[in-house]
Coordinates of C-alpha atoms and ligand atoms in Angstrom, one line a residue:
X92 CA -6.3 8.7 28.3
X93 CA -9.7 10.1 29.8
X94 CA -10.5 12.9 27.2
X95 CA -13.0 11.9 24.8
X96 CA -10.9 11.2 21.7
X97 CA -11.9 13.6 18.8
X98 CA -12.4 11.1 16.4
X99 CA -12.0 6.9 16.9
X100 CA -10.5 5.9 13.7
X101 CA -10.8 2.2 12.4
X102 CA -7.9 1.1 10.4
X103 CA -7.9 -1.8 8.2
X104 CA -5.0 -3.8 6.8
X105 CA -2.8 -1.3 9.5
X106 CA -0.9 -4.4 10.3
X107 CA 0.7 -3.9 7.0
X108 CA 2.6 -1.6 4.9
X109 CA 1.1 1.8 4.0
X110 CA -1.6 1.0 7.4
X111 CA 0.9 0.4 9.5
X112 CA 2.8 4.2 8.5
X113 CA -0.8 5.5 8.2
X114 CA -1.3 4.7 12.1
X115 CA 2.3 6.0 13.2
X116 CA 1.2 9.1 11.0
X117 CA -2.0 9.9 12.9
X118 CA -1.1 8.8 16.1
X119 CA 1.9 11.5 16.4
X120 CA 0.1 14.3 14.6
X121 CA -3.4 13.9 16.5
X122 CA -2.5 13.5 20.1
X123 CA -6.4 13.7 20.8
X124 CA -7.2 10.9 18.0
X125 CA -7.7 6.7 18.5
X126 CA -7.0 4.3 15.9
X127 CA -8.0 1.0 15.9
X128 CA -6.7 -1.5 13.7
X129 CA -9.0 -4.6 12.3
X130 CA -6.1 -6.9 10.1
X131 CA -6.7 -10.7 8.7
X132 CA -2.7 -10.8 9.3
X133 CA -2.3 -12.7 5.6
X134 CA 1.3 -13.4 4.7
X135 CA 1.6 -9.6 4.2
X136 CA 0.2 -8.5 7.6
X137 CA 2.5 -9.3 10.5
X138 CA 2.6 -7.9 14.4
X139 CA 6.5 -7.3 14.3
X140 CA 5.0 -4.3 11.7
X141 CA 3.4 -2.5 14.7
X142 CA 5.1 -3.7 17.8
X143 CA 6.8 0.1 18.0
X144 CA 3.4 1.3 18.0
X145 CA 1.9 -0.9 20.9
X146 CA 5.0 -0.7 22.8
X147 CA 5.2 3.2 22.2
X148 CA 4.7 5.6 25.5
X149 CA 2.7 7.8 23.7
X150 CA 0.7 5.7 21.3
X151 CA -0.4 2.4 23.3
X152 CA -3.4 4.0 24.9
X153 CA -4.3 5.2 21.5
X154 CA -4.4 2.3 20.1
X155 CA -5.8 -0.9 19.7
X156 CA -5.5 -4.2 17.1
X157 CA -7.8 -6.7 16.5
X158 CA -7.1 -10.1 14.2
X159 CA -9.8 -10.6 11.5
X160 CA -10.9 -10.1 8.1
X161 CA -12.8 -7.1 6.4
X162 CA -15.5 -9.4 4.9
X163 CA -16.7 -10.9 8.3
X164 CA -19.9 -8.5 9.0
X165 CA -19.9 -9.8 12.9
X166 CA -16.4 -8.9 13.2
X167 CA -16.8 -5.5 11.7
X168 CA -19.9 -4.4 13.8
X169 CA -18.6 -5.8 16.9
X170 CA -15.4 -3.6 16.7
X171 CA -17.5 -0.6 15.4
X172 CA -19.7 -1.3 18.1
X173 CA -17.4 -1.7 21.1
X174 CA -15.0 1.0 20.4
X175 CA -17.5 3.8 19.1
X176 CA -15.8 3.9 15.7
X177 CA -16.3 7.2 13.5
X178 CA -14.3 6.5 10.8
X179 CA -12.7 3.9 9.0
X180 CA -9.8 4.2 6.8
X181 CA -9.7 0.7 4.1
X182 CA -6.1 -0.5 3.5
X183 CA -7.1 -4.0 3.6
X184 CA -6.1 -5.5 0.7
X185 CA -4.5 -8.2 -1.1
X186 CA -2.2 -6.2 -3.3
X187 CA 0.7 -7.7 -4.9
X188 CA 0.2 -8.0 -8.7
X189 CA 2.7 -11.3 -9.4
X190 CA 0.6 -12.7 -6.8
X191 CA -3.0 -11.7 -8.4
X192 CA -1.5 -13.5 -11.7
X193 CA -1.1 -17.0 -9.4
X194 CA -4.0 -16.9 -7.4
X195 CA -7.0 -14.2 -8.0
X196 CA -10.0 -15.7 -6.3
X197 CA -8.7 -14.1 -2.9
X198 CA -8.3 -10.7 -4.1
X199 CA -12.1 -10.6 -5.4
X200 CA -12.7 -11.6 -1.6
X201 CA -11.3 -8.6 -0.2
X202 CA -10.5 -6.2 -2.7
X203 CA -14.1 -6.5 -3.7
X204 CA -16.3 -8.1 -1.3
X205 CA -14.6 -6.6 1.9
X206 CA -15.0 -2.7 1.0
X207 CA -18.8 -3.6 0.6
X208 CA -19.3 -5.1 4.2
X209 CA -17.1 -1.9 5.2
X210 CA -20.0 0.6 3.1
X211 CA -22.8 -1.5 4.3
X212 CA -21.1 -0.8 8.1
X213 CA -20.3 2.6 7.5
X214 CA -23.8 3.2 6.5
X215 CA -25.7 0.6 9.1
X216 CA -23.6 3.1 12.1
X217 CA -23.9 6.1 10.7
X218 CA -20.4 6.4 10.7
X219 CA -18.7 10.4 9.4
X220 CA -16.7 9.0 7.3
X221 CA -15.0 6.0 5.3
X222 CA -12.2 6.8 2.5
X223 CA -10.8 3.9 0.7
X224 CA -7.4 3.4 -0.3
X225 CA -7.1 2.1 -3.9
X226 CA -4.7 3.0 -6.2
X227 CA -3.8 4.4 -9.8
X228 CA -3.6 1.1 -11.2
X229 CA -7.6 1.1 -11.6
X230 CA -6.8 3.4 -14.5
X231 CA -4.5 0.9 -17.0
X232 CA -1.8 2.3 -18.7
X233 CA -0.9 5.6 -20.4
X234 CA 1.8 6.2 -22.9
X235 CA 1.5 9.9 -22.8
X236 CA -0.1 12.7 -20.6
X237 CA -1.5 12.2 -16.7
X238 CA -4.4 10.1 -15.6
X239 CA -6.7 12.6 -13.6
X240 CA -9.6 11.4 -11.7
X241 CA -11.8 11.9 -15.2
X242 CA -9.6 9.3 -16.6
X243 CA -11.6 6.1 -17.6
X244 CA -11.1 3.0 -15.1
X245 CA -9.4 0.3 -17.6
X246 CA -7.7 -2.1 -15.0
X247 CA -5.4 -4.8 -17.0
X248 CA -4.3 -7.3 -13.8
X249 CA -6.5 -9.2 -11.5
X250 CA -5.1 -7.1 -9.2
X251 CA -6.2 -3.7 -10.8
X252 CA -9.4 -5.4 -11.4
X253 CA -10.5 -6.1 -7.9
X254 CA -9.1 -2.5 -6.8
X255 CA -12.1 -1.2 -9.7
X256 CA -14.2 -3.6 -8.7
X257 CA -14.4 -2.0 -5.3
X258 CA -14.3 1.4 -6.3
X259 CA -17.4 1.0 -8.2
X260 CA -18.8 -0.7 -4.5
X261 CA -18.2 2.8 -3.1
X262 CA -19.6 4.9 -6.0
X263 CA -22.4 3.1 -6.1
X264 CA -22.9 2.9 -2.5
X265 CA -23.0 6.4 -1.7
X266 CA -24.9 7.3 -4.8
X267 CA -27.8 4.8 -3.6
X268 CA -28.1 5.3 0.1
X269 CA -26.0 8.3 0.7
X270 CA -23.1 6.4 2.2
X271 CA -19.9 8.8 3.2
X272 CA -17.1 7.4 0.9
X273 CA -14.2 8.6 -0.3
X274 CA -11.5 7.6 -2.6
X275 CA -7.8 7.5 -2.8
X276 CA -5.9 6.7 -5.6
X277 CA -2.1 7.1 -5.5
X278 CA 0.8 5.5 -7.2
X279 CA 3.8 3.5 -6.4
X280 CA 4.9 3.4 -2.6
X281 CA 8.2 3.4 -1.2
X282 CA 9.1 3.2 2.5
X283 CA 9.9 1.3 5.9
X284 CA 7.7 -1.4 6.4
X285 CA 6.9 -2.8 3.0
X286 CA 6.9 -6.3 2.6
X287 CA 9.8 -7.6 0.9
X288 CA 7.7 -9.0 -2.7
X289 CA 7.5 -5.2 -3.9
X290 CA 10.3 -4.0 -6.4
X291 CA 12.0 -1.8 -4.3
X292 CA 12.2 -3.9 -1.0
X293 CA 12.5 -7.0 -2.9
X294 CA 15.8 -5.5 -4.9
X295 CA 17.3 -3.7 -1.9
X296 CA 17.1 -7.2 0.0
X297 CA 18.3 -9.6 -2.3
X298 CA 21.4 -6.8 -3.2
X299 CA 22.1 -6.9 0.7
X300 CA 22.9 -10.7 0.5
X301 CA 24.3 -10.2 -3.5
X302 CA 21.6 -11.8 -4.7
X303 CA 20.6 -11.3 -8.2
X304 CA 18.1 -8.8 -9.1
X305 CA 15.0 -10.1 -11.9
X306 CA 14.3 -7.0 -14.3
X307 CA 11.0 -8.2 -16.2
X308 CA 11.4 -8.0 -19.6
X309 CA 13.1 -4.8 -20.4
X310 CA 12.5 -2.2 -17.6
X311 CA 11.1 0.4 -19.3
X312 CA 7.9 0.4 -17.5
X313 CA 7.7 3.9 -15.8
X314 CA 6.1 4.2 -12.5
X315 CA 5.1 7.3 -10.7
X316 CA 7.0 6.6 -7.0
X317 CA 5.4 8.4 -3.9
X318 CA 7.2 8.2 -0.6
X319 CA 4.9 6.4 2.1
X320 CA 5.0 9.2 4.5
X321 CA 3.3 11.7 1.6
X322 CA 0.6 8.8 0.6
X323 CA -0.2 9.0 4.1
X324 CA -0.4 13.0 4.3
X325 CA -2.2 12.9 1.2
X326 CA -5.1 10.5 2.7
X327 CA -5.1 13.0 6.4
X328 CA -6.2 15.6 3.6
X329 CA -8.9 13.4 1.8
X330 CA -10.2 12.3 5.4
X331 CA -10.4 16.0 6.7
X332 CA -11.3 18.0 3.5
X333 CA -12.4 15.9 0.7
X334 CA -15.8 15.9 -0.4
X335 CA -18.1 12.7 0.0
X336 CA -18.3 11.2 -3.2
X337 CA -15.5 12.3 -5.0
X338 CA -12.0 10.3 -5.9
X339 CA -8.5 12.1 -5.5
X340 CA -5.4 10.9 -7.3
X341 CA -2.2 11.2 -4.7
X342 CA 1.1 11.9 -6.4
X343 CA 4.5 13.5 -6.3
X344 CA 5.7 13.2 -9.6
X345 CA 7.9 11.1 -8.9
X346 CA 8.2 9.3 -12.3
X347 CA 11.1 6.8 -13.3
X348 CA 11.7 3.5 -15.0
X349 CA 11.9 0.1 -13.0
X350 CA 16.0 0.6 -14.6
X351 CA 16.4 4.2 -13.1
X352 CA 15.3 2.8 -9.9
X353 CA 17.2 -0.1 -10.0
X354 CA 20.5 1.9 -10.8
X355 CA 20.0 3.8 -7.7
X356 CA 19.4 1.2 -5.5
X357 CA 22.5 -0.3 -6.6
X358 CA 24.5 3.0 -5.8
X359 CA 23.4 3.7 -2.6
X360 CA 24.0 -0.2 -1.6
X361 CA 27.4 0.2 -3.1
X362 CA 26.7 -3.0 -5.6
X363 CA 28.0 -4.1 -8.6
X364 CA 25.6 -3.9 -12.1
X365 CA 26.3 -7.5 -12.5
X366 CA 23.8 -8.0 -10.0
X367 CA 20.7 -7.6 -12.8
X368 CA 19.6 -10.6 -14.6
X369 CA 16.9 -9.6 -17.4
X370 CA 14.6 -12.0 -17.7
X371 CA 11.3 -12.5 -19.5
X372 CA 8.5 -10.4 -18.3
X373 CA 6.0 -12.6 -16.1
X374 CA 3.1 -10.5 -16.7
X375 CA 3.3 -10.6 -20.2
X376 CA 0.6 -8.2 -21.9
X377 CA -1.0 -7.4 -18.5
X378 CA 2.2 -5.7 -17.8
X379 CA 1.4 -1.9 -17.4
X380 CA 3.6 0.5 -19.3
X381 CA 3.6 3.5 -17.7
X382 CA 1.6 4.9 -14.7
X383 CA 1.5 9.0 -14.7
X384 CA -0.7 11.1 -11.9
X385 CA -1.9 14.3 -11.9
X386 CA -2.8 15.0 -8.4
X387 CA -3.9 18.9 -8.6
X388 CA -7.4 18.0 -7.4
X389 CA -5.8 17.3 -4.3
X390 CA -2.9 20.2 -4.6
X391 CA -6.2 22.3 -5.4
X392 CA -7.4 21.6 -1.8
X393 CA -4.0 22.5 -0.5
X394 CA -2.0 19.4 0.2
X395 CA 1.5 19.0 -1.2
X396 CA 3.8 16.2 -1.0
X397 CA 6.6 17.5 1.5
X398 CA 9.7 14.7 1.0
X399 CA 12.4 14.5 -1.6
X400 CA 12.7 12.0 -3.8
X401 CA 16.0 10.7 -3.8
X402 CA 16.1 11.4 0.1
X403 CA 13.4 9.6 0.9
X404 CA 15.0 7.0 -1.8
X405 CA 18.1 7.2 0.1
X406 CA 16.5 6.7 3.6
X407 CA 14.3 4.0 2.8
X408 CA 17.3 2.1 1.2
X409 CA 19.1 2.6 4.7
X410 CA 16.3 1.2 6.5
X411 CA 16.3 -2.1 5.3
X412 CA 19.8 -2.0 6.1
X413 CA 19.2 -1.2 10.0
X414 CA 16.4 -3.6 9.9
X415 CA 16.9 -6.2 9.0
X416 CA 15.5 -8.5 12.0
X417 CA 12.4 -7.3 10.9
X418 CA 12.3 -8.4 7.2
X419 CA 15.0 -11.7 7.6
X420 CA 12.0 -13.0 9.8
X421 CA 10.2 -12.2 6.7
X422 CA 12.0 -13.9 4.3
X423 CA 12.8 -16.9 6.2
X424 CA 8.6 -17.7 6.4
X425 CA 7.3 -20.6 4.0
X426 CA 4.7 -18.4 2.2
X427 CA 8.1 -16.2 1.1
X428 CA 9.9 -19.3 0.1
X429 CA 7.2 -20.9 -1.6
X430 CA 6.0 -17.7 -3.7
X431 CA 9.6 -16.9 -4.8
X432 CA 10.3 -20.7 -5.6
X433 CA 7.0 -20.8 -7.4
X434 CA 7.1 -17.0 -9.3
X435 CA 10.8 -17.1 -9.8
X436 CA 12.2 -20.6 -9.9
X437 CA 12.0 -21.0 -13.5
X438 CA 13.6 -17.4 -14.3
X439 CA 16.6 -17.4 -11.8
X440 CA 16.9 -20.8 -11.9
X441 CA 20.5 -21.4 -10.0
X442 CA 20.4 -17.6 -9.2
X443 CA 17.5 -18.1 -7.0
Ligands
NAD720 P1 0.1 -4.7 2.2 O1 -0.1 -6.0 1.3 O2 1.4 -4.4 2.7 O3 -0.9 -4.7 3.4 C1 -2.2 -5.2 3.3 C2 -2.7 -5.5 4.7 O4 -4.1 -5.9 4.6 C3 -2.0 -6.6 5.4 O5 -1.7 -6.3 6.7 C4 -3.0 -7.8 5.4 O6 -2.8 -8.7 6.5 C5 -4.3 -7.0 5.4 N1 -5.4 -7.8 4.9 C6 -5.4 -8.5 3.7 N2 -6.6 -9.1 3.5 C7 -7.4 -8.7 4.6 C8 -8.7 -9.0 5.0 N3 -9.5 -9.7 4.2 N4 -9.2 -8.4 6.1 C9 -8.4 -7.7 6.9 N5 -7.1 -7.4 6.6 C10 -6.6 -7.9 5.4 O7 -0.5 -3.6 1.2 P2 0.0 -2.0 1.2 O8 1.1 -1.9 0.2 O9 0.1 -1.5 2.5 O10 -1.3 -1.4 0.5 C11 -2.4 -0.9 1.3 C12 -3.5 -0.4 0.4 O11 -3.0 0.6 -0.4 C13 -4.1 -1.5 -0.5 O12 -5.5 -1.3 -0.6 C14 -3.4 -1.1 -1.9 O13 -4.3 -1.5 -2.9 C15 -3.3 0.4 -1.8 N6 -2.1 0.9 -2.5 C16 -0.9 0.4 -2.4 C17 0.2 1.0 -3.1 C18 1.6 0.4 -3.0 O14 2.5 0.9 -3.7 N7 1.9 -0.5 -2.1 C19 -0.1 2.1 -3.9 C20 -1.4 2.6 -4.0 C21 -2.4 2.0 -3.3
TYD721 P1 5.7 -3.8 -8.1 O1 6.6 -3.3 -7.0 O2 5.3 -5.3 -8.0 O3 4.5 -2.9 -8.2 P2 3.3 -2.7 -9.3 O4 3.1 -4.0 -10.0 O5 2.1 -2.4 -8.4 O6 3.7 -1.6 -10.2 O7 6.5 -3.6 -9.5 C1 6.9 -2.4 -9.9 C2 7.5 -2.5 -11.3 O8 8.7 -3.3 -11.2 C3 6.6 -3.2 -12.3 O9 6.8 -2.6 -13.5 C4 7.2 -4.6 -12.3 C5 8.6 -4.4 -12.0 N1 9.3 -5.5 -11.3 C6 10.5 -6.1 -11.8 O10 11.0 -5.8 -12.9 N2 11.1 -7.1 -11.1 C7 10.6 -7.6 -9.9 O11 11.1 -8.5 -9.3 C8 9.4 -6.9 -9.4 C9 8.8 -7.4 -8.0 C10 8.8 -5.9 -10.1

């Protein structure tokens, strides 16, 4: 490509899940646009996640990854520096909640630590923009009503935590030296790509191999599901029309309980209800109820979530199906085995 790209877009953590569908996202609907990706490639960042996108005709000139971590200033400003960076988009993260509960120290690293070297970078290069991805779990649980971005931030896991902790890095960033932040904070994702620790991924694979199925406790807990492909439509609004300084809440209200989820995923694999095992809840008291998102800050701006629910349930399900190269590699890793052994053993025991 010779045209000068309209903007040069520096994605971190798009070596995983939501990064990885952020980067197919942009790269299709901007044809002029370059994304960049900057991933530590942690035991939830893996190549085989974007090898379509660097072996794709119309993407590889486009695009270009580099192996590191978010915290590592010399890394940061070299890539900034070297590829003219305008933008960054922050999905680096360590993000699984049954993993915050083992080991938190890394997730203050990152969560925390990283998204101010990426505000004191965004700020040091003048950069147009950065919006930060973090998530509706900063808010804590609600029994009834919607959180809305006036909510107060009451995280309950180490992993909620860490997301506030660097949400209060970008407030107070851009109220101090004018830095152009922007926050994202959406609920539940579903989708191709997602590593296979999540709910849904970590059901629909087991239930391929009739595998049993740990409900914690007594799967109640509602969350509010988004499909990936609409978190990712949601964040092309923020980076295009939000206004620096603000946060948006991303949703589709999609609301169900872990069991109505868990039902469906059983129907659409075809599997038999014997596959649940109950067990007792891991997370004990830091176990969030219910999440609930009002997102018409964002609808006010005019985005709207354009996939159904149970379609994009459907397809998503099907996916792991037709790939399942991609997450048997996955599961067949030593960091898999270990966490499963070491968050499940005692709970599935022979089931494992
Ligand atoms: P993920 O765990 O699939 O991917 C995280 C990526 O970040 C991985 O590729 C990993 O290698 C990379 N990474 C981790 N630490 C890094 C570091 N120090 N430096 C550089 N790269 C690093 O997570 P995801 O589900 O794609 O979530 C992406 C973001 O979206 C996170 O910030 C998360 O908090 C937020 N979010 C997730 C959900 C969800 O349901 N998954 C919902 C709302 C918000
Ligand atoms: P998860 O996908 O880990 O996302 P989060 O903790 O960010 O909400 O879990 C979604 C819900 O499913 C949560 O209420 C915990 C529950 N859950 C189970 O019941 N069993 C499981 O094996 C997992 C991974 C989650």
């Amino acid at each position: 490509m010779n045209a000068t790209p309209e903007k040069t877009i520096l994605v971190t953590g798009g070596a995983g899940f939501i990064g990885s569908n952020f980067c197919r996202y942009i790269l299709e609907k901007y044809p002029a646009y370059r994304v960049v990706v900057l991933d530590a490639l942690t035991y939830a960042g893996n190549l085989s996640t974007i090898s379509d996108i660097q072996n794709h005709p119309n993407y590889n000139s486009r695009f270009v990854f580099y192996p590191g971590k978010i915290q590592d200033e010399t890394v940061v400003s070299g890539i900034i520096k070297a590829e003219n960076i305008d933008h960054i988009v922050n999905f680096a993260a360590e993000s699984h909640n049954d993993r915050s509960i083992l080991e938190p120290g890394s997730f203050i690293q990152t969560d925390v630590y990283g998204v101010f070297t990426l505000l004191d970078a965004t700020k040091k290069y003048n950069l147009q923009r950065m919006v930060h991805i973090s998530t509706d779990e900063v808010y804590g649980t609600i029994d009834e009503g919607q959180f809305t971005e006036k909510s107060p931030l009451e995280p309950n896991t180490p992993y909620s935590a860490s997301k506030a902790g660097g949400e209060m890095q970008v407030r107070a960033h851009g109220i101090t030296f004018n830095t152009p932040a922007v926050t994202t904070r959406c609920g539940n994702n579903f989708g191709p790509f997602q590593y296979p620790e999540k709910l849904i991924p970590f059901f629909v694979t087991r239930l391929i191999d009739n595998k049993k199925v740990p409900i914690y406790g007594s799967g109640q807990q509602v969350r509010d599901w988004v499909y990936v492909m609409d978190h990712c439509s949601g964040i092309d609004h923020v980076l295009h029309h939000g206004s620096i300084g603000e946060a948006y809440n991303i949703g589709s209200e999609g609301e169900l309980t872990n069991m109505e989820i868990t039902s469906r995923l059983l129907k659409h694999l075809g599997k038999p209800d014997t596959l649940i095992k109950y067990i007792p809840d891991p997370r004990g008291g830091a176990h969030d109820k219910r999440y609930s998102i009002d997102a018409s800050k964002l609808t006010g701006l005019g985005w709207i979530h354009s996939y159904n629910f149970e379609q994009a349930l459907e397809k998503t399900v099907q996916w792991y199906v037709d790939n399942q190269e991609w997450w048997r590699e996955i599961v067949a890793t030593e960091d898999y085995q270990v966490f499963v052994r070491r968050f499940y053993g005692k709970y599935l025991g022979e089931d494992l």
